[in-house]
Amino acid sequence: GQNIDQPTEMTATEGAIVQINCTYQTSGFNGLFWYQQHAGEAPTFLSYNVLDGLEEKGRFSSFLSRSKGYSYLLLKELQMKDSASYLCAVMDSNYQLIWGAGTKLIIKP
Amino acid sequence: DADVTQTPRNRITKTGKRIMLECSQTKGHDRMYWYRQDPGLGLRLIYYSFDVKDINKGEISDGYSVSRQAQAKFSLSLESAIPNQTALYFCATSDLTSDTGELFFGEGSRLTVL
């Protein structure tokens, strides 16, 4: 079966750096997405990786290793507004998105 | 105003009632989707449509139906609601020409079935 694994919850300190991991087992691969979802709100797009390596976008970076079925989202200079759930999703060979359950990130002052 | 609008935002209903959730978008996207989100689970696809004449079942279509009334409108119906359909429902759109296939989500419709 297809599976996306990510930690359920993480805690970090304001101003620090946090890495949220995502491992996947899917039938084929056509890209990996990270979305941010604040409580009670809609998910919003953060990043897309289809090739191995690091994609940097401001304070957020996303890394992909297709051979290892692994990605991480790196958040730097954490701010209180970064408290949210972070959803990892993989597009399989049929171009269907498989979603992880999300990682709830709690930022403490 | 939101680009993807869902109505109602909250609904409480009883078992056996028919419910319709509506979605409209001003993004001009051809592709529209209905997802449900449950605590501890990933988003699950119910139905999707790539244009007005195209309707496809997703992972969990049983108990649901959809109608694509126009490019901008995609509605989800529960013909006879049951308690395990209590969930947060999201409509989403995507652009056929996008390099990434990024999804744009509505604000969600929270449905409670008693």
CSV table of C-alpha atoms in Angstrom, one decimal, chain B residues 17-110:
chain,number,residue,atom,x,y,z
B,17,LYS,CA,-30.8,14.0,6.0
B,18,ARG,CA,-29.6,15.1,2.5
B,19,ILE,CA,-26.8,17.7,2.6
B,20,MET,CA,-25.2,19.7,-0.1
B,21,LEU,CA,-21.9,21.5,0.2
B,22,GLU,CA,-21.2,24.1,-2.4
B,23,CYS,CA,-17.9,25.4,-3.9
B,24,SER,CA,-17.3,28.2,-6.2
B,25,GLN,CA,-14.1,29.7,-7.5
B,26,THR,CA,-12.9,32.8,-9.3
B,27,LYS,CA,-9.4,31.5,-10.2
B,28,GLY,CA,-10.5,30.3,-13.6
B,29,HIS,CA,-9.1,26.8,-12.9
B,30,ASP,CA,-10.5,23.8,-14.7
B,31,ARG,CA,-9.6,21.3,-12.0
B,32,MET,CA,-11.7,21.0,-8.9
B,33,TYR,CA,-11.6,18.6,-6.0
B,34,TRP,CA,-13.5,17.6,-2.8
B,35,TYR,CA,-11.5,16.3,0.2
B,36,ARG,CA,-12.4,15.4,3.7
B,37,GLN,CA,-10.1,15.8,6.7
B,38,ASP,CA,-10.4,13.8,9.9
B,39,PRO,CA,-8.2,14.2,13.0
B,40,GLY,CA,-5.1,12.0,12.8
B,41,LEU,CA,-5.6,11.2,9.1
B,42,GLY,CA,-4.4,12.7,5.9
B,43,LEU,CA,-6.6,14.5,3.5
B,44,ARG,CA,-8.7,12.0,1.6
B,45,LEU,CA,-10.0,12.6,-1.9
B,46,ILE,CA,-13.7,12.1,-2.4
B,47,TYR,CA,-14.3,13.2,-6.0
B,48,TYR,CA,-12.5,15.3,-8.6
B,49,SER,CA,-13.3,17.0,-11.9
B,50,PHE,CA,-10.9,18.1,-14.6
B,51,ASP,CA,-13.6,20.0,-16.6
B,52,VAL,CA,-17.3,20.4,-16.7
B,53,LYS,CA,-18.0,17.1,-18.4
B,54,ASP,CA,-15.5,15.1,-16.4
B,55,ILE,CA,-16.3,13.6,-12.9
B,56,ASN,CA,-14.0,11.0,-11.3
B,57,LYS,CA,-14.3,9.0,-8.0
B,58,GLY,CA,-11.6,9.5,-5.5
B,59,GLU,CA,-10.4,7.3,-2.7
B,60,ILE,CA,-13.6,7.5,-0.6
B,61,SER,CA,-16.5,8.2,-2.9
B,62,ASP,CA,-19.1,5.9,-1.3
B,63,GLY,CA,-22.0,7.8,0.2
B,64,TYR,CA,-21.2,11.0,-1.7
B,65,SER,CA,-22.1,12.4,-5.1
B,66,VAL,CA,-21.0,15.5,-6.9
B,67,SER,CA,-22.2,17.9,-9.6
B,68,ARG,CA,-20.0,20.2,-11.8
B,69,GLN,CA,-22.6,22.8,-12.7
B,70,ALA,CA,-20.1,25.1,-14.4
B,71,GLN,CA,-16.4,25.6,-14.6
B,72,ALA,CA,-16.6,27.7,-11.5
B,73,LYS,CA,-18.9,25.5,-9.4
B,74,PHE,CA,-18.5,22.1,-7.9
B,75,SER,CA,-21.0,20.8,-5.3
B,76,LEU,CA,-20.8,17.8,-3.0
B,77,SER,CA,-23.9,16.0,-1.8
B,78,LEU,CA,-24.5,13.5,0.9
B,79,GLU,CA,-27.8,11.8,0.0
B,80,SER,CA,-28.4,10.3,3.4
B,81,ALA,CA,-25.9,11.6,6.0
B,82,ILE,CA,-24.5,9.3,8.6
B,83,PRO,CA,-22.4,10.1,11.7
B,84,ASN,CA,-19.1,8.8,10.3
B,85,GLN,CA,-19.4,11.5,7.7
B,86,THR,CA,-18.8,14.1,10.4
B,87,ALA,CA,-15.6,15.8,9.2
B,88,LEU,CA,-14.1,18.9,7.8
B,89,TYR,CA,-14.6,19.1,4.0
B,90,PHE,CA,-12.4,21.1,1.7
B,91,CYS,CA,-12.9,22.1,-1.9
B,92,ALA,CA,-9.7,22.8,-3.9
B,93,THR,CA,-8.8,23.9,-7.4
B,94,SER,CA,-5.7,23.6,-9.5
B,95,ASP,CA,-4.5,25.0,-12.8
B,96,LEU,CA,-3.9,22.6,-15.7
B,97,THR,CA,-1.0,24.7,-16.9
B,98,SER,CA,0.8,24.9,-13.5
B,99,ASP,CA,4.3,23.4,-13.3
B,100,THR,CA,3.6,22.1,-9.8
B,101,GLY,CA,-0.1,21.2,-9.7
B,102,GLU,CA,-0.4,23.3,-6.6
B,103,LEU,CA,-3.8,23.1,-4.9
B,104,PHE,CA,-5.8,26.2,-3.8
B,105,PHE,CA,-8.1,25.3,-1.0
B,106,GLY,CA,-11.4,26.8,0.2
B,107,GLU,CA,-11.8,27.7,3.8
B,108,GLY,CA,-13.5,24.4,4.7
B,109,SER,CA,-17.0,23.3,5.6
B,110,ARG,CA,-17.4,21.7,9.0
